[in-house]
Amino acid sequence: MELNDLKTGWQNAGVALKNESDILKMTKIRHHPSLKRIRKKLLIETLLLIFVLVVYYDWFDGNKKPLYANLLMVTALLLYIANDIIGYISLVRPVRGINLKLSIEKYLGNIRRLRVFSLSVSFLYSIAFIIFFTSVIDFTREKRFLLLGMIVILFQVMLWSARVWNKRIKELKQQAKDLVFDGDKA
Amino acid sequence: MKSINEQQKIIYKVCRIYRDSREDQEDLFQEIVYQLWKSYPSFKGDSKISSWMYRIALNTAMAAYRKRRAPIDYVEEFPEPIHPYTESTVPENQERLFSIFRHLNDSEKALVSLYLEDFSYLEIAEITGISESNVGVRLNRIKNKLKELIN
């Protein structure tokens, strides 16, 4: 097989297996392989968070907790909802540049910002919960150990989450790097 | 919708070179169609529909998240085709064609697919964002790599 054969092979390759109605279905999120699942998860998570926001004050004695703990709790919940929505919007539209190089670079920038925002919000969210529920507790030795255990688990989860983000960013960075040729560097 | 339907071979080929399993190719096909649909309002018609489709399809293939699967070990040598290249043996030769591309990285796949589709260097430069002169240099390197892979 020669390069010319490759060219002929490439131009002849491909099958038109889908009809117009199949293609039309693919333009809907409810038929999308991953977005429909992510959207469902986001919707359930957002509804649950709104529910917690509405009931936490009565159910978990918000009136007996200090103001700062309540404020922290509300802020963290609202930021978590915002994080979900921003993340979803970013996933839905990865193609934003006028060419491949710009598009990958823009997407990489978005994902980097999203990593910082998402990790910060997750951290704040967890800390807000811990502070809210421990703000009026009289700490004993056992309770202190329990709190320490919770903080250790929180850091483990944050570390794992950061690794997942970093792996994704590393892949995109490599792609952006592959598209930058020595002479094209800004 | 009509344009996507008419040019679906482009999507098929991009899916074949960027994803290994049939399931992943099918998922990517849907993702590309979805992105084309969403991006169509921004298509101004100042370039060919095929070059716009290639840009969106290649971009989606490169940026879309890939599911983690067991790694596939590619062999260094390709089996000789059982039959010489004729119209009747296109699928067999196509398999070999796509297996060659799996040895290239994502940006090389993008460049070579545009070259094989007969886009000019200027068009390839516009789609990829690499300068026209460097498209030539990079394509020469890729062609040499392909020759080594074929032989």
Short mmCIF file of C-alpha atoms in Angstrom, two decimals:
data_model
loop_
_atom_site.label_atom_id
_atom_site.label_comp_id
_atom_site.label_asym_id
_atom_site.label_seq_id
_atom_site.Cartn_x
_atom_site.Cartn_y
_atom_site.Cartn_z
CA MET A 1 0.00 0.00 0.00
CA GLU A 2 1.40 3.39 -1.04
CA LEU A 3 0.45 6.91 0.06
CA ASN A 4 -1.67 7.33 -3.06
CA ASP A 5 -3.55 4.16 -2.12
CA LEU A 6 -4.10 5.68 1.32
CA LYS A 7 -5.59 8.77 -0.30
CA THR A 8 -7.87 6.73 -2.54
CA GLY A 9 -8.79 4.49 0.36
CA TRP A 10 -9.57 7.47 2.58
CA GLN A 11 -11.71 9.21 -0.01
CA ASN A 12 -13.66 6.03 -0.71
CA ALA A 13 -13.99 5.12 2.93
CA GLY A 14 -17.13 5.61 4.92
CA VAL A 15 -20.65 4.42 4.85
CA ALA A 16 -23.83 6.44 5.09
CA LEU A 17 -25.68 4.23 7.52
CA LYS A 18 -27.92 6.79 9.17
CA ASN A 19 -31.06 8.19 7.67
CA GLU A 20 -32.28 11.71 8.25
CA SER A 21 -34.56 10.77 11.15
CA ASP A 22 -31.65 8.98 12.93
CA ILE A 23 -29.54 12.10 12.51
CA LEU A 24 -32.37 14.31 13.76
CA LYS A 25 -32.66 12.17 16.92
CA MET A 26 -28.96 12.72 17.59
CA THR A 27 -29.45 16.46 17.79
CA LYS A 28 -31.55 16.08 20.95
CA ILE A 29 -29.95 15.91 24.40
CA ARG A 30 -32.31 13.11 25.43
CA HIS A 31 -30.56 10.87 22.88
CA HIS A 32 -27.06 12.09 23.66
CA PRO A 33 -24.75 9.32 24.99
CA SER A 34 -23.42 11.23 28.00
CA LEU A 35 -25.15 14.62 28.24
CA LYS A 36 -28.56 13.11 29.04
CA ARG A 37 -27.03 11.24 32.01
CA ILE A 38 -25.13 14.31 33.21
CA ARG A 39 -28.22 16.50 32.83
CA LYS A 40 -30.32 14.04 34.85
CA LYS A 41 -27.69 13.90 37.60
CA LEU A 42 -27.43 17.69 37.62
CA LEU A 43 -31.19 18.09 37.82
CA ILE A 44 -31.54 15.64 40.73
CA GLU A 45 -28.56 17.15 42.54
CA THR A 46 -29.84 20.72 42.07
CA LEU A 47 -33.34 19.81 43.28
CA LEU A 48 -31.89 18.06 46.33
CA LEU A 49 -29.67 21.04 47.12
CA ILE A 50 -32.59 23.44 46.80
CA PHE A 51 -34.62 21.14 49.07
CA VAL A 52 -31.81 21.15 51.66
CA LEU A 53 -31.59 24.94 51.36
CA VAL A 54 -35.32 25.26 52.10
CA VAL A 55 -35.55 22.79 55.01
CA TYR A 56 -32.14 22.86 56.71
CA TYR A 57 -33.03 25.78 59.02
CA ASP A 58 -36.06 23.99 60.52
CA TRP A 59 -34.83 20.40 60.33
CA PHE A 60 -31.33 20.99 61.68
CA ASP A 61 -32.10 23.76 64.19
CA GLY A 62 -30.60 26.62 62.21
CA ASN A 63 -31.99 29.03 64.82
CA LYS A 64 -29.73 27.48 67.47
CA LYS A 65 -26.60 27.84 65.32
CA PRO A 66 -24.51 31.01 65.05
CA LEU A 67 -25.19 33.41 62.16
CA TYR A 68 -21.81 32.74 60.50
CA ALA A 69 -22.59 28.99 60.32
CA ASN A 70 -25.96 29.69 58.66
CA LEU A 71 -24.44 32.17 56.21
CA LEU A 72 -21.66 29.75 55.34
CA MET A 73 -24.17 26.95 54.77
CA VAL A 74 -26.39 29.03 52.45
CA THR A 75 -23.39 30.41 50.51
CA ALA A 76 -21.88 26.95 50.07
CA LEU A 77 -25.17 25.46 48.85
CA LEU A 78 -25.74 28.28 46.35
CA LEU A 79 -22.16 28.06 45.07
CA TYR A 80 -22.50 24.29 44.67
CA ILE A 81 -25.61 24.75 42.53
CA ALA A 82 -23.78 27.42 40.46
CA ASN A 83 -20.82 25.06 40.04
CA ASP A 84 -23.08 22.32 38.69
CA ILE A 85 -24.66 24.67 36.16
CA ILE A 86 -21.35 26.20 35.00
CA GLY A 87 -19.81 22.74 34.63
CA TYR A 88 -22.72 21.53 32.53
CA ILE A 89 -22.59 24.57 30.20
CA SER A 90 -18.87 24.04 29.70
CA LEU A 91 -19.37 20.36 28.84
CA VAL A 92 -22.18 21.03 26.37
CA ARG A 93 -20.10 23.31 24.14
CA PRO A 94 -16.44 22.24 23.86
CA VAL A 95 -16.10 23.77 20.34
CA ARG A 96 -15.65 27.53 20.67
CA GLY A 97 -12.67 28.64 18.60
CA ILE A 98 -12.43 29.51 14.91
CA ASN A 99 -9.85 26.77 14.43
CA LEU A 100 -8.71 23.58 16.19
CA LYS A 101 -5.77 25.18 17.98
CA LEU A 102 -7.76 28.10 19.40
CA SER A 103 -10.66 25.87 20.32
CA ILE A 104 -8.51 23.40 22.28
CA GLU A 105 -6.70 26.28 24.00
CA LYS A 106 -9.99 27.95 24.97
CA TYR A 107 -11.41 24.67 26.21
CA LEU A 108 -8.25 24.00 28.21
CA GLY A 109 -8.54 27.46 29.78
CA ASN A 110 -12.18 26.79 30.68
CA ILE A 111 -11.39 23.41 32.20
CA ARG A 112 -8.53 24.90 34.25
CA ARG A 113 -10.81 27.62 35.65
CA LEU A 114 -13.49 25.03 36.27
CA ARG A 115 -11.00 22.86 38.21
CA VAL A 116 -10.14 25.72 40.57
CA PHE A 117 -13.78 26.75 41.01
CA SER A 118 -15.09 23.21 41.42
CA LEU A 119 -12.43 22.13 43.92
CA SER A 120 -12.82 25.35 45.93
CA VAL A 121 -16.61 25.03 46.01
CA SER A 122 -16.46 21.35 47.01
CA PHE A 123 -14.02 22.21 49.79
CA LEU A 124 -16.15 25.12 51.01
CA TYR A 125 -19.29 22.97 50.82
CA SER A 126 -17.76 20.25 52.99
CA ILE A 127 -16.26 22.70 55.47
CA ALA A 128 -19.58 24.58 55.71
CA PHE A 129 -21.36 21.33 56.62
CA ILE A 130 -18.77 20.45 59.25
CA ILE A 131 -18.82 23.96 60.74
CA PHE A 132 -22.63 24.11 60.74
CA PHE A 133 -23.06 20.80 62.57
CA THR A 134 -20.16 21.28 64.99
CA SER A 135 -20.69 24.97 65.79
CA VAL A 136 -22.70 24.26 68.97
CA ILE A 137 -21.13 20.94 69.98
CA ASP A 138 -19.25 20.55 73.26
CA PHE A 139 -16.22 18.67 72.07
CA THR A 140 -15.05 15.59 73.93
CA ARG A 141 -11.92 13.58 73.08
CA GLU A 142 -13.96 11.05 71.01
CA LYS A 143 -15.79 13.80 69.14
CA ARG A 144 -12.49 15.49 68.32
CA PHE A 145 -11.18 12.21 66.86
CA LEU A 146 -14.37 11.80 64.87
CA LEU A 147 -13.99 15.32 63.48
CA LEU A 148 -10.36 14.64 62.63
CA GLY A 149 -11.41 11.46 60.80
CA MET A 150 -13.95 13.44 58.79
CA ILE A 151 -11.35 16.05 57.84
CA VAL A 152 -8.89 13.33 56.76
CA ILE A 153 -11.57 11.71 54.57
CA LEU A 154 -12.46 15.13 53.14
CA PHE A 155 -8.84 15.72 52.12
CA GLN A 156 -8.62 12.26 50.58
CA VAL A 157 -11.72 12.94 48.47
CA MET A 158 -10.38 16.36 47.46
CA LEU A 159 -7.06 14.81 46.47
CA TRP A 160 -8.78 12.14 44.37
CA SER A 161 -10.95 14.78 42.71
CA ALA A 162 -7.90 16.95 41.95
CA ARG A 163 -6.17 13.94 40.37
CA VAL A 164 -9.16 13.35 38.04
CA TRP A 165 -9.13 17.02 36.98
CA ASN A 166 -5.36 17.02 36.50
CA LYS A 167 -5.47 13.93 34.34
CA ARG A 168 -8.06 15.53 32.04
CA ILE A 169 -6.06 18.77 31.88
CA LYS A 170 -2.88 16.85 31.09
CA GLU A 171 -4.60 15.20 28.09
CA LEU A 172 -5.84 18.54 26.76
CA LYS A 173 -2.46 20.18 27.38
CA GLN A 174 -0.79 17.47 25.33
CA GLN A 175 -3.25 18.02 22.48
CA ALA A 176 -2.69 21.79 22.59
CA LYS A 177 1.07 21.18 22.63
CA ASP A 178 0.86 18.82 19.63
CA LEU A 179 -0.92 21.53 17.67
CA VAL A 180 1.72 24.13 18.43
CA PHE A 181 4.57 23.88 15.99
CA ASP A 182 7.89 25.65 16.79
CA GLY A 183 7.25 28.32 14.16
CA ASP A 184 3.67 28.86 15.32
CA LYS A 185 4.47 29.68 18.92
CA ALA A 186 3.19 33.10 19.91
CA MET B 1 -29.86 18.59 8.71
CA LYS B 2 -29.63 17.79 5.02
CA SER B 3 -25.95 18.84 4.96
CA ILE B 4 -25.11 16.62 7.94
CA ASN B 5 -26.92 13.73 6.34
CA GLU B 6 -25.14 14.20 3.02
CA GLN B 7 -21.70 14.54 4.57
CA GLN B 8 -22.00 11.81 7.20
CA LYS B 9 -19.06 9.92 5.70
CA ILE B 10 -16.83 12.68 7.11
CA ILE B 11 -18.19 12.00 10.61
CA TYR B 12 -17.82 8.25 10.10
CA LYS B 13 -14.15 8.57 9.12
CA VAL B 14 -13.31 10.90 12.02
CA CYS B 15 -14.98 8.47 14.44
CA ARG B 16 -13.04 5.56 12.99
CA ILE B 17 -9.63 7.17 13.44
CA TYR B 18 -10.23 8.70 16.87
CA ARG B 19 -12.00 5.85 18.64
CA ASP B 20 -11.21 2.13 18.72
CA SER B 21 -14.35 0.32 19.75
CA ARG B 22 -17.62 0.29 17.82
CA GLU B 23 -19.46 1.59 20.90
CA ASP B 24 -17.10 4.55 21.34
CA GLN B 25 -17.34 5.34 17.64
CA GLU B 26 -21.12 5.36 17.86
CA ASP B 27 -21.02 7.68 20.91
CA LEU B 28 -18.61 10.03 19.17
CA PHE B 29 -20.80 10.03 16.04
CA GLN B 30 -23.73 11.25 18.14
CA GLU B 31 -21.57 13.80 19.92
CA ILE B 32 -20.32 15.22 16.62
CA VAL B 33 -23.83 15.42 15.14
CA TYR B 34 -24.97 17.22 18.30
CA GLN B 35 -22.07 19.71 18.14
CA LEU B 36 -22.66 20.33 14.42
CA TRP B 37 -26.30 21.02 15.12
CA LYS B 38 -25.45 23.44 17.95
CA SER B 39 -22.73 25.18 15.91
CA TYR B 40 -24.67 25.50 12.65
CA PRO B 41 -26.06 29.01 13.44
CA SER B 42 -22.45 30.27 13.58
CA PHE B 43 -21.62 28.82 10.13
CA LYS B 44 -21.43 31.90 7.91
CA GLY B 45 -21.00 30.06 4.62
CA ASP B 46 -17.67 31.73 3.83
CA SER B 47 -15.95 28.34 3.77
CA LYS B 48 -16.90 24.97 2.29
CA ILE B 49 -19.45 23.03 4.34
CA SER B 50 -17.03 20.08 4.35
CA SER B 51 -14.20 22.13 5.90
CA TRP B 52 -16.55 23.53 8.56
CA MET B 53 -17.77 20.00 9.31
CA TYR B 54 -14.22 18.69 9.55
CA ARG B 55 -13.30 21.47 11.99
CA ILE B 56 -16.20 20.74 14.30
CA ALA B 57 -15.83 16.96 13.99
CA LEU B 58 -12.07 16.94 14.64
CA ASN B 59 -12.44 19.40 17.50
CA THR B 60 -15.16 17.30 19.11
CA ALA B 61 -13.14 14.11 18.69
CA MET B 62 -10.12 15.69 20.33
CA ALA B 63 -11.90 17.53 23.16
CA ALA B 64 -14.69 15.10 24.05
CA TYR B 65 -14.05 13.06 27.15
CA ARG B 66 -13.01 9.47 26.44
CA LYS B 67 -14.23 6.63 28.55
CA ARG B 68 -11.48 4.67 30.19
CA ARG B 69 -11.06 1.24 28.69
CA ALA B 70 -8.50 -1.50 28.87
CA PRO B 71 -5.42 -0.44 26.89
CA ILE B 72 -5.03 -1.94 23.44
CA ASP B 73 -1.58 -3.09 22.35
CA TYR B 74 -1.01 -2.32 18.72
CA VAL B 75 1.34 -4.55 16.80
CA GLU B 76 4.31 -2.88 15.12
CA GLU B 77 3.81 -4.62 11.81
CA PHE B 78 0.69 -4.71 9.73
CA PRO B 79 -0.52 -7.92 8.17
CA GLU B 80 -0.38 -7.92 4.40
CA PRO B 81 -3.82 -7.67 2.83
CA ILE B 82 -5.13 -11.05 1.78
CA HIS B 83 -6.37 -9.59 -1.48
CA PRO B 84 -4.95 -6.71 -3.51
CA TYR B 85 -6.82 -3.41 -3.43
CA THR B 86 -9.97 -3.66 -5.52
CA GLU B 87 -13.44 -2.20 -5.16
CA SER B 88 -14.77 -5.53 -3.92
CA THR B 89 -12.32 -5.67 -1.01
CA VAL B 90 -12.78 -2.12 0.24
CA PRO B 91 -13.72 -3.04 3.84
CA GLU B 92 -10.60 -5.16 4.28
CA ASN B 93 -8.35 -2.41 2.96
CA GLN B 94 -10.26 0.16 4.97
CA GLU B 95 -9.59 -1.77 8.16
CA ARG B 96 -5.90 -1.68 7.33
CA LEU B 97 -6.12 2.02 6.50
CA PHE B 98 -7.71 2.89 9.83
CA SER B 99 -5.33 0.65 11.76
CA ILE B 100 -2.39 2.62 10.32
CA PHE B 101 -3.83 5.91 11.62
CA ARG B 102 -4.09 4.54 15.15
CA HIS B 103 -0.31 4.93 15.42
CA LEU B 104 -0.53 8.69 15.01
CA ASN B 105 -1.25 11.21 17.75
CA ASP B 106 -4.44 13.31 17.74
CA SER B 107 -3.03 16.33 15.92
CA GLU B 108 -1.31 14.14 13.31
CA LYS B 109 -4.60 12.36 12.71
CA ALA B 110 -6.30 15.72 12.12
CA LEU B 111 -3.64 16.90 9.66
CA VAL B 112 -3.46 13.67 7.71
CA SER B 113 -7.22 13.26 7.43
CA LEU B 114 -7.50 16.77 5.95
CA TYR B 115 -4.59 16.08 3.59
CA LEU B 116 -6.10 12.81 2.40
CA GLU B 117 -9.43 14.55 1.86
CA ASP B 118 -7.57 16.80 -0.62
CA PHE B 119 -7.85 20.08 1.26
CA SER B 120 -5.21 22.63 0.21
CA TYR B 121 -2.48 23.63 2.68
CA LEU B 122 -4.24 26.99 3.09
CA GLU B 123 -7.51 25.27 4.00
CA ILE B 124 -5.72 22.89 6.40
CA ALA B 125 -4.03 25.92 8.01
CA GLU B 126 -7.41 27.64 8.44
CA ILE B 127 -9.04 24.57 9.97
CA THR B 128 -6.20 23.66 12.34
CA GLY B 129 -4.77 27.10 13.21
CA ILE B 130 -1.24 26.00 12.19
CA SER B 131 0.52 28.34 9.71
CA GLU B 132 0.45 27.28 6.06
CA SER B 133 4.21 26.76 5.78
CA ASN B 134 4.27 24.61 8.88
CA VAL B 135 1.40 22.50 7.61
CA GLY B 136 3.73 21.46 4.77
CA VAL B 137 6.61 20.66 7.12
CA ARG B 138 4.43 18.66 9.48
CA LEU B 139 2.70 16.80 6.68
CA ASN B 140 6.06 15.74 5.24
CA ARG B 141 7.02 14.30 8.62
CA ILE B 142 3.70 12.50 8.89
CA LYS B 143 4.02 11.15 5.33
CA ASN B 144 7.44 9.73 6.21
CA LYS B 145 5.99 8.19 9.35
CA LEU B 146 3.15 6.68 7.32
CA LYS B 147 5.59 5.27 4.76
CA GLU B 148 7.51 3.57 7.58
CA LEU B 149 4.29 2.21 9.01
CA ILE B 150 3.12 0.89 5.64
CA ASN B 151 6.43 -0.76 4.87
#
